[in-house]
XYZ file of C-alpha atoms in Angstrom:
572
model
C 39.400 -4.736 -1.102
C 37.203 -6.057 1.717
C 33.776 -7.113 0.572
C 30.532 -7.466 2.547
C 27.270 -8.723 1.051
C 23.863 -7.934 2.557
C 20.893 -10.069 1.488
C 17.624 -8.167 1.915
C 17.286 -4.407 2.228
C 14.925 -3.145 4.906
C 15.410 -1.453 8.259
C 17.933 -4.006 9.547
C 20.165 -3.416 6.569
C 20.104 0.349 7.109
C 21.529 -0.152 10.576
C 24.114 -2.664 9.310
C 25.316 -0.182 6.661
C 25.521 2.661 9.186
C 27.467 0.508 11.656
C 29.826 -0.799 8.948
C 30.516 2.706 7.653
C 31.481 3.995 11.101
C 33.327 0.947 12.423
C 35.338 -0.069 9.337
C 36.105 3.294 7.773
C 39.789 4.110 8.049
C 40.548 0.973 10.039
C 42.137 -0.897 7.118
C 44.207 -0.009 4.084
C 41.709 -1.690 1.734
C 38.489 -0.153 0.544
C 35.171 -1.669 1.677
C 32.773 -2.900 -1.008
C 29.179 -3.387 0.249
C 26.874 -5.306 -2.108
C 23.120 -5.370 -1.395
C 20.715 -7.870 -2.934
C 17.038 -6.849 -2.970
C 14.593 -6.930 -5.858
C 12.245 -4.315 -4.420
C 13.224 -2.217 -1.413
C 15.714 0.593 -1.001
C 15.758 0.493 2.762
C 12.023 0.739 3.377
C 11.300 -3.005 3.518
C 7.531 -3.601 3.748
C 6.839 0.148 4.171
C 6.488 0.866 0.472
C 6.272 4.605 -0.307
C 3.882 3.748 -3.166
C 1.208 2.129 -1.000
C -2.126 3.915 -0.440
C -1.898 6.927 1.874
C -4.792 5.540 3.934
C -2.555 2.777 5.325
C -1.379 3.987 8.743
C 1.651 2.994 10.789
C 0.587 1.649 14.188
C 3.271 3.464 16.210
C 3.319 7.174 17.011
C 5.787 9.219 14.991
C 8.140 10.230 17.829
C 8.704 6.602 18.843
C 10.279 5.548 15.532
C 13.829 6.103 14.352
C 16.369 4.176 12.318
C 19.399 5.872 13.847
C 21.511 4.800 16.805
C 21.814 6.919 19.942
C 23.750 6.942 23.209
C 21.591 4.169 24.672
C 22.971 1.794 22.014
C 26.454 3.216 21.388
C 27.453 5.103 24.550
C 31.193 5.301 23.865
C 31.569 5.494 20.109
C 30.648 7.629 17.141
C 27.416 6.942 15.280
C 25.510 8.752 12.573
C 23.020 11.118 14.163
C 19.821 11.418 12.191
C 16.195 12.471 12.595
C 13.391 10.420 14.062
C 10.300 9.879 11.912
C 8.607 12.793 13.703
C 11.560 15.121 13.074
C 11.604 14.041 9.418
C 7.913 14.932 9.036
C 8.405 18.366 10.648
C 11.400 19.065 8.392
C 9.190 18.244 5.393
C 6.676 20.883 6.435
C 4.091 18.383 7.651
C 2.202 19.602 10.726
C 2.870 16.389 12.591
C 2.270 15.642 16.249
C 4.685 13.634 18.360
C 1.935 11.213 19.328
C 0.212 11.165 15.945
C -0.144 8.247 13.530
C 0.902 8.779 9.934
C 0.856 6.972 6.627
C 3.134 3.993 6.132
C 3.954 5.488 2.743
C 5.473 8.471 4.579
C 7.365 6.061 6.826
C 8.707 4.425 3.682
C 9.830 7.824 2.437
C 11.606 8.396 5.766
C 13.443 5.076 5.510
C 14.426 5.743 1.896
C 15.644 9.198 2.918
C 17.627 7.650 5.787
C 19.517 5.439 3.343
C 20.466 8.438 1.198
C 21.444 10.345 4.349
C 23.708 7.508 5.532
C 25.281 7.224 2.069
C 26.175 10.929 2.122
C 28.138 10.401 5.321
C 29.939 7.266 4.175
C 33.696 7.777 3.729
C 35.172 7.652 0.240
C 36.745 4.257 0.914
C 33.277 2.648 1.146
C 31.545 1.657 -2.087
C 27.869 0.628 -2.005
C 26.439 -1.406 -4.876
C 22.781 -2.405 -5.108
C 21.712 -5.425 -7.142
C 17.973 -5.264 -7.737
C 17.524 -9.000 -7.804
C 16.609 -11.568 -5.211
C 19.553 -13.627 -4.016
C 18.957 -17.270 -4.878
C 21.885 -19.175 -3.407
C 24.832 -18.905 -1.048
C 27.810 -21.243 -0.853
C 31.392 -21.042 0.324
C 34.675 -21.589 -1.479
C 37.778 -21.589 0.719
C 37.485 -18.387 2.771
C 34.964 -16.552 0.607
C 31.223 -16.771 0.163
C 29.568 -17.034 -3.235
C 26.191 -15.298 -3.485
C 24.169 -15.805 -6.660
C 21.088 -14.170 -8.128
C 19.605 -14.670 -11.579
C 22.245 -12.591 -13.367
C 24.992 -11.967 -10.808
C 27.569 -13.944 -8.858
C 29.352 -12.113 -6.054
C 32.398 -13.222 -4.067
C 32.357 -11.837 -0.547
C 34.438 -11.938 2.639
C 31.335 -11.638 4.811
C 27.571 -11.968 4.435
C 24.684 -10.551 6.471
C 21.340 -12.309 5.952
C 18.525 -9.940 6.926
C 15.572 -11.065 4.820
C 11.996 -10.268 5.853
C 8.647 -11.905 5.132
C 8.477 -13.713 1.828
C 5.937 -12.604 -0.773
C 2.844 -14.776 -0.416
C 1.693 -16.333 -3.660
C -1.879 -16.288 -4.930
C -3.397 -19.739 -5.217
C -6.523 -20.922 -7.017
C -8.270 -20.934 -3.637
C -7.242 -17.731 -1.842
C -5.570 -14.375 -2.305
C -2.735 -13.148 -0.088
C -3.342 -9.784 1.604
C -0.264 -8.279 -0.024
C 0.153 -6.669 -2.478
C -3.010 -4.919 -1.329
C -4.082 -3.828 -4.811
C -4.005 -7.401 -6.064
C -6.017 -8.670 -3.105
C -8.981 -6.371 -3.798
C -8.722 -6.140 -7.580
C -11.925 -6.856 -9.505
C -14.264 -6.821 -6.506
C -17.617 -5.053 -6.663
C -20.673 -4.465 -4.492
C -22.037 -7.789 -5.735
C -19.228 -9.706 -4.033
C -18.895 -11.108 -0.548
C -15.306 -11.125 0.668
C -14.137 -13.432 3.452
C -11.018 -12.293 5.316
C -9.064 -14.886 7.257
C -7.477 -12.988 10.140
C -8.407 -10.004 12.319
C -5.005 -8.358 12.633
C -3.351 -5.350 11.028
C -3.466 -6.862 7.542
C -7.216 -7.419 7.831
C -7.656 -3.786 8.899
C -5.771 -2.729 5.759
C -8.044 -4.791 3.520
C -11.215 -3.524 5.215
C -10.027 0.088 4.817
C -9.387 -0.368 1.089
C -12.785 -2.018 0.534
C -14.771 0.682 2.346
C -13.409 4.235 2.582
C -11.050 3.219 -0.225
C -14.130 2.646 -2.391
C -15.586 6.113 -1.805
C -17.407 5.594 1.484
C -16.744 7.989 4.318
C -17.161 8.373 8.061
C -19.022 11.134 9.867
C -18.648 11.878 13.565
C -21.615 12.636 15.784
C -21.546 12.793 19.568
C -18.068 11.294 19.614
C -19.004 8.234 17.538
C -18.334 7.497 13.893
C -21.080 6.599 11.432
C -20.275 5.076 8.065
C -21.845 6.552 4.943
C -21.527 3.906 2.212
C -20.698 4.577 -1.425
C -22.521 1.374 -2.417
C -19.344 0.205 -4.144
C -18.383 -1.887 -1.109
C -18.605 -5.664 -1.086
C -20.035 -7.440 1.937
C -17.135 -8.325 4.268
C -16.908 -11.391 6.516
C -13.916 -11.560 8.866
C -12.826 -14.302 11.225
C -9.803 -15.504 13.182
C -8.708 -18.164 15.644
C -9.251 -15.835 18.622
C -12.512 -14.335 17.246
C -11.318 -10.934 18.523
C -9.742 -8.000 16.638
C -6.529 -6.469 17.943
C -7.134 -3.961 20.710
C -6.935 -0.281 19.763
C -3.741 1.550 20.634
C -4.504 3.979 23.434
C -3.793 7.678 23.127
C -0.114 8.003 24.018
C 0.438 9.945 27.230
C 4.031 8.838 27.793
C 7.021 10.909 26.791
C 9.206 9.541 23.998
C 11.804 8.177 26.428
C 9.306 7.102 29.083
C 8.995 3.406 29.866
C 7.401 1.596 32.754
C 10.081 0.133 35.051
C 8.916 -3.242 36.400
C 9.079 -4.183 40.071
C 8.305 -7.899 39.950
C 9.233 -9.025 36.438
C 12.788 -7.692 36.546
C 16.026 -8.776 34.920
C 17.546 -9.526 38.320
C 14.634 -11.807 39.209
C 14.925 -13.677 35.903
C 18.703 -14.049 36.165
C 18.266 -15.450 39.685
C 15.647 -17.925 38.471
C 17.915 -18.998 35.613
C 20.818 -19.577 37.998
C 18.650 -21.749 40.247
C 16.591 -23.604 37.626
C 18.384 -23.376 34.286
C 15.778 -23.328 31.541
C 12.565 -21.765 32.758
C 8.954 -22.768 32.268
C 7.329 -19.758 30.620
C 3.794 -20.619 31.666
C 4.626 -21.445 35.304
C 7.581 -19.204 36.171
C 7.508 -16.225 33.777
C 3.886 -15.524 32.849
C 2.735 -15.200 36.512
C 5.335 -12.444 37.009
C 4.101 -10.613 33.904
C 0.496 -10.926 35.070
C 1.414 -9.616 38.524
C 3.130 -6.610 36.922
C 0.022 -5.938 34.831
C -2.239 -6.368 37.876
C -0.161 -3.906 39.881
C -0.244 -1.227 37.158
C -3.940 -1.772 36.443
C -4.772 -1.489 40.148
C -2.921 1.706 41.029
C -4.205 3.327 37.826
C -7.768 2.303 38.727
C -7.443 3.692 42.270
C -5.857 6.939 41.043
C -9.055 7.810 39.186
C -10.648 8.402 42.589
C -7.688 9.377 44.747
C -4.023 9.894 43.941
C -3.183 9.596 47.630
C -4.940 6.235 47.908
C -3.137 5.084 44.784
C 0.256 5.755 46.364
C -0.823 4.067 49.595
C -1.859 1.039 47.544
C 1.492 0.901 45.726
C 3.429 0.698 48.955
C 1.169 -1.759 50.747
C 0.836 -4.056 47.715
C 4.598 -4.269 47.217
C 5.222 -5.160 50.871
C 2.171 -7.387 51.392
C 2.542 -11.071 52.189
C -0.907 -11.614 50.688
C -1.445 -9.054 47.884
C -5.012 -10.286 47.320
C -6.021 -8.885 50.701
C -4.734 -5.480 49.622
C -6.615 -5.698 46.318
C -9.843 -6.558 48.157
C -9.350 -3.540 50.409
C -9.042 -1.044 47.571
C -10.955 -2.489 44.591
C -14.328 -4.303 44.368
C -13.969 -7.929 43.276
C -15.765 -7.441 39.969
C -13.497 -4.503 39.075
C -10.162 -6.194 39.810
C -7.700 -7.087 37.081
C -8.720 -10.323 35.356
C -6.212 -11.755 32.894
C -8.711 -14.429 31.851
C -11.132 -11.728 30.671
C -8.380 -10.217 28.556
C -7.926 -13.553 26.827
C -11.648 -14.314 26.535
C -13.534 -10.993 26.557
C -16.562 -12.562 24.859
C -17.906 -15.734 26.380
C -21.003 -17.909 26.182
C -22.499 -16.308 23.078
C -25.863 -17.947 22.356
C -26.016 -17.365 18.613
C -24.513 -15.201 15.869
C -26.692 -12.205 16.768
C -25.748 -12.442 20.454
C -22.084 -12.677 19.437
C -22.483 -9.552 17.274
C -24.063 -7.601 20.147
C -21.309 -8.687 22.542
C -18.651 -7.784 19.957
C -20.130 -4.310 19.516
C -20.176 -3.808 23.281
C -16.574 -5.029 23.496
C -15.398 -2.618 20.783
C -17.292 0.278 22.350
C -15.553 -0.372 25.662
C -12.160 -0.766 23.964
C -12.642 2.612 22.269
C -13.663 4.245 25.543
C -10.551 2.929 27.303
C -8.244 3.887 24.412
C -9.528 7.464 24.531
C -8.540 7.665 28.206
C -4.883 7.065 27.291
C -2.130 4.644 28.257
C -1.513 6.291 31.632
C -5.150 6.933 32.579
C -7.012 3.819 31.453
C -6.383 0.949 33.888
C -6.670 -1.739 31.218
C -4.620 0.132 28.597
C -1.875 0.981 31.101
C -1.728 -2.709 32.050
C -1.490 -3.818 28.417
C 1.197 -1.209 27.778
C 3.329 -3.056 30.333
C 3.758 -5.784 27.711
C 5.420 -3.282 25.365
C 7.717 -1.924 28.049
C 8.993 -5.280 29.369
C 9.895 -6.776 25.983
C 13.609 -6.773 26.784
C 13.006 -8.795 29.948
C 10.903 -11.247 27.935
C 13.813 -11.528 25.510
C 16.135 -12.301 28.417
C 13.867 -15.231 29.251
C 13.331 -16.504 25.717
C 16.419 -15.880 23.605
C 18.817 -18.713 22.789
C 16.686 -21.498 24.241
C 16.048 -20.004 27.642
C 12.749 -21.823 28.215
C 11.690 -25.467 28.351
C 10.443 -27.478 25.406
C 6.750 -27.480 26.359
C 6.656 -23.825 27.351
C 8.438 -22.859 24.128
C 5.422 -24.224 22.219
C 3.102 -22.282 24.528
C 5.104 -19.110 24.036
C 5.173 -19.324 20.238
C 1.595 -20.507 19.620
C -0.336 -18.915 22.488
C 1.509 -16.047 24.146
C 2.834 -14.259 21.045
C -0.604 -14.036 19.351
C -2.100 -12.851 22.651
C 0.696 -10.310 23.142
C 0.053 -8.980 19.636
C -3.681 -8.657 20.293
C -3.191 -6.786 23.554
C -0.430 -4.322 22.702
C 0.366 -4.269 18.967
C -2.981 -3.082 17.674
C -3.960 -0.406 15.145
C -4.480 3.287 15.896
C -7.719 4.071 17.743
C -9.349 5.498 14.603
C -9.231 2.110 12.876
C -11.202 0.381 15.652
C -13.708 3.264 15.646
C -14.115 2.700 11.899
C -14.491 -1.056 12.365
C -17.292 -0.496 14.876
C -19.066 1.884 12.490
C -18.761 -0.630 9.646
C -20.236 -3.386 11.807
C -23.177 -1.189 12.786
C -23.686 -0.286 9.108
C -23.858 -3.979 8.186
C -20.816 -3.771 5.895
C -18.534 -5.918 8.086
C -19.555 -9.000 10.018
C -17.181 -10.775 12.384
C -17.811 -14.514 12.558
C -17.498 -16.717 15.646
C -15.330 -19.856 15.493
C -15.600 -19.830 11.709
C -14.031 -22.466 9.497
C -13.676 -22.734 5.748
C -15.824 -25.728 4.846
C -15.310 -25.796 1.112
C -13.518 -23.599 -1.372
C -13.315 -23.453 -5.156
C -12.185 -20.922 -7.726
C -15.461 -18.965 -7.520
C -16.976 -19.728 -4.124
C -15.929 -20.156 -0.522
C -18.307 -21.842 1.918
C -17.846 -20.953 5.583
C -19.560 -22.323 8.664
C -19.471 -20.563 12.044
C -19.592 -21.971 15.574
C -23.401 -21.772 15.584
C -23.681 -23.918 12.431
C -24.633 -20.911 10.334
C -23.456 -21.088 6.719
C -22.006 -18.271 4.616
C -21.009 -18.032 0.958
C -18.179 -15.755 -0.200
C -16.895 -15.038 -3.705
C -13.323 -14.396 -2.558
C -11.175 -15.562 0.356
C -8.283 -13.296 1.364
C -5.618 -14.661 3.685
C -4.737 -11.747 5.963
C -2.563 -13.821 8.273
C 1.193 -13.410 8.077
C 2.356 -16.922 7.348
C 5.220 -18.299 9.401
C 8.535 -18.378 7.625
C 9.350 -21.739 6.046
C 13.077 -21.976 5.429
C 12.664 -24.823 2.931
C 10.286 -22.709 0.821
C 12.821 -19.929 0.336
C 15.426 -20.713 -2.317
C 18.171 -18.630 -0.732
C 17.548 -19.580 2.901
C 17.277 -23.268 2.079
C 20.692 -23.088 0.382
C 22.227 -22.124 3.740
C 21.035 -25.501 5.030
C 21.752 -27.580 1.934
C 25.275 -26.174 1.565
C 26.048 -26.826 5.227
C 26.465 -23.189 6.196
C 23.849 -23.320 8.927
C 21.205 -25.373 10.710
C 17.812 -24.959 12.277
C 17.501 -24.161 15.970
C 16.832 -27.215 18.121
C 15.216 -26.193 21.407
C 15.686 -29.247 23.607
C 14.300 -31.621 21.018
C 11.973 -29.272 19.132
C 13.155 -28.258 15.674
C 12.232 -24.619 15.118
C 11.548 -22.910 11.816
C 14.485 -20.550 12.277
C 18.274 -20.594 12.011
C 20.555 -21.480 14.864
C 22.902 -18.607 15.704
C 25.320 -17.788 18.497
C 25.057 -14.652 20.646
C 27.071 -12.723 18.054
C 24.508 -13.707 15.358
C 26.884 -16.026 13.521
C 25.328 -19.022 11.797
C 25.890 -22.396 13.487
C 26.129 -25.613 11.496
C 24.500 -28.906 12.449
C 27.810 -30.086 13.989
C 27.771 -26.917 16.164
C 30.646 -25.383 14.199
C 30.337 -21.626 13.655
C 30.246 -20.339 10.076
C 32.474 -17.346 10.530
C 31.395 -14.124 8.837
C 27.891 -15.397 8.032
C 25.579 -13.348 10.236
C 21.813 -13.854 10.368
C 19.601 -11.188 11.971
C 15.859 -10.593 12.146
C 13.010 -12.743 10.856
C 15.054 -15.853 9.923
C 16.067 -16.075 13.608
C 12.594 -15.447 15.079
C 12.303 -18.355 17.471
C 15.799 -18.404 18.880
C 15.285 -14.630 19.247
C 12.169 -12.618 20.155
C 11.986 -9.520 17.950
C 8.345 -8.346 17.447
C 9.194 -6.425 14.241
C 9.046 -2.837 15.397
C 11.215 0.094 14.426
C 13.703 1.249 17.057
C 12.390 3.659 19.675
C 14.740 6.603 20.285
C 16.794 6.524 23.493
C 15.345 3.196 24.700
C 18.270 0.776 24.098
C 16.702 -0.729 20.988
C 17.362 -4.473 20.893
C 17.280 -4.360 17.116
C 20.024 -1.708 16.943
C 22.060 -3.398 19.671
C 21.965 -6.681 17.742
C 23.176 -4.998 14.560
C 25.930 -3.286 16.525
C 26.965 -6.597 18.090
C 27.076 -8.412 14.746
C 29.189 -5.703 13.097
C 31.546 -5.570 16.115
C 32.142 -9.307 15.677
C 32.987 -8.841 12.006
C 35.347 -5.931 12.721
C 37.192 -8.024 15.289
C 37.542 -10.869 12.769
C 39.016 -8.544 10.151
C 41.449 -7.175 12.742
C 42.590 -10.660 13.717
């Protein structure tokens, strides 16, 4: 019997199981035994079906699927299954293709998808789930040994597809997840400080406000918050000082993507041939900015004249000096300004001035989001970042950029990319604005934790104003630390893998080859040990989104590639 072990059970594992079932079934005389280690998930990963229904996914329903399609597997059979939108419709939910729905429902979809895939597995495939966390992996002769607390499994092949580790509560701060634990015991007498202004912070704020009985009323297109008086006071702060931008109303069709003209795969391949490793800041980012400027500009002009917009497109593309063309069509103060995207609030005089500027910024963000991602100039430009991810991956993956620019990419560009194009649904930013105006939420400028104890957290902002909180919640997703994970660290200690060294910089991720096989410190490949997803974030650029139907999902292609490599090994 052939045996394959999968460590971790989220969306990656669902694709691995589907690919294994279709590629290995009937190819060998032996049966295939698939063993899955996961103490919590049954395919839904972080999208727990038991989480509060108020927690929304930040992608529209029609743009999420777990199943392969012709864009990933053009010449082979694959299991055909419903997208998240089709699943909702089949369940009698009056869903819209471009609507946002509860993450709990998304978890139900992923759990359903696992059962659906199992139904279509041939009889010679046996799936066993061990509801324990894998603790160690080693190798004896040609087989791997995977251990949990109560089980030891011998396996011919292992796929490591673990996600974010569970953050532990400390005496000083609470992790954002599990959400119920983070907000447990809080009352209206408390002041809660939230470190981070991303999606996790939005979740916490939702639970502490409308989740405590407050509600929103709409008047003249703007939300007003009606408190329940069970809410604590909320202070929120981050390194950028700015919340994620609202996702614009989706005007694109499910399969529709912007096709770049300047930041193209051919251009990048040519640069790589001539220069080798590229400098992200000097050679790649300017091309991305030019693409965003182009889209912003023709969208801006189209609001007045579609004909002028098309004239602009042609003249800009052919122009020796594009700035002259911009000056002809768009006033200077209305032209695309990447710097303003990075620093939308500048020169705040004091905390009250910062609050007024933040409110104005959010009001403008809401206005643009309502226009849609094909009508708003700024939202259409930011949407470019979503549509050129595969070209960014071509630049970044497997050490494609220089040492210095790798640091810039990881520490500066990725957080900025997330802020510009991976934000929450529009409704969440509308609610945040209402909560600020109601005095429930205050966003702090350049805030730092000055002192923290079991009962109190002292915070000082950039204007030397002091705040006192009774609880600090860490709503940042901590970077993966291989040494802190018992199972992942055993890959290193047992010489089954190594960390990725990018021209002298040791990264906090595993080194893999282009078939996702683990590479040891001596550059020897550990055959049949495949690592995909978060533990390779650094040598790969993933962004943690579910596959989009019919758009050549990188995530699905990677799973397909890894399983193809295993099938070929078994054949040989």
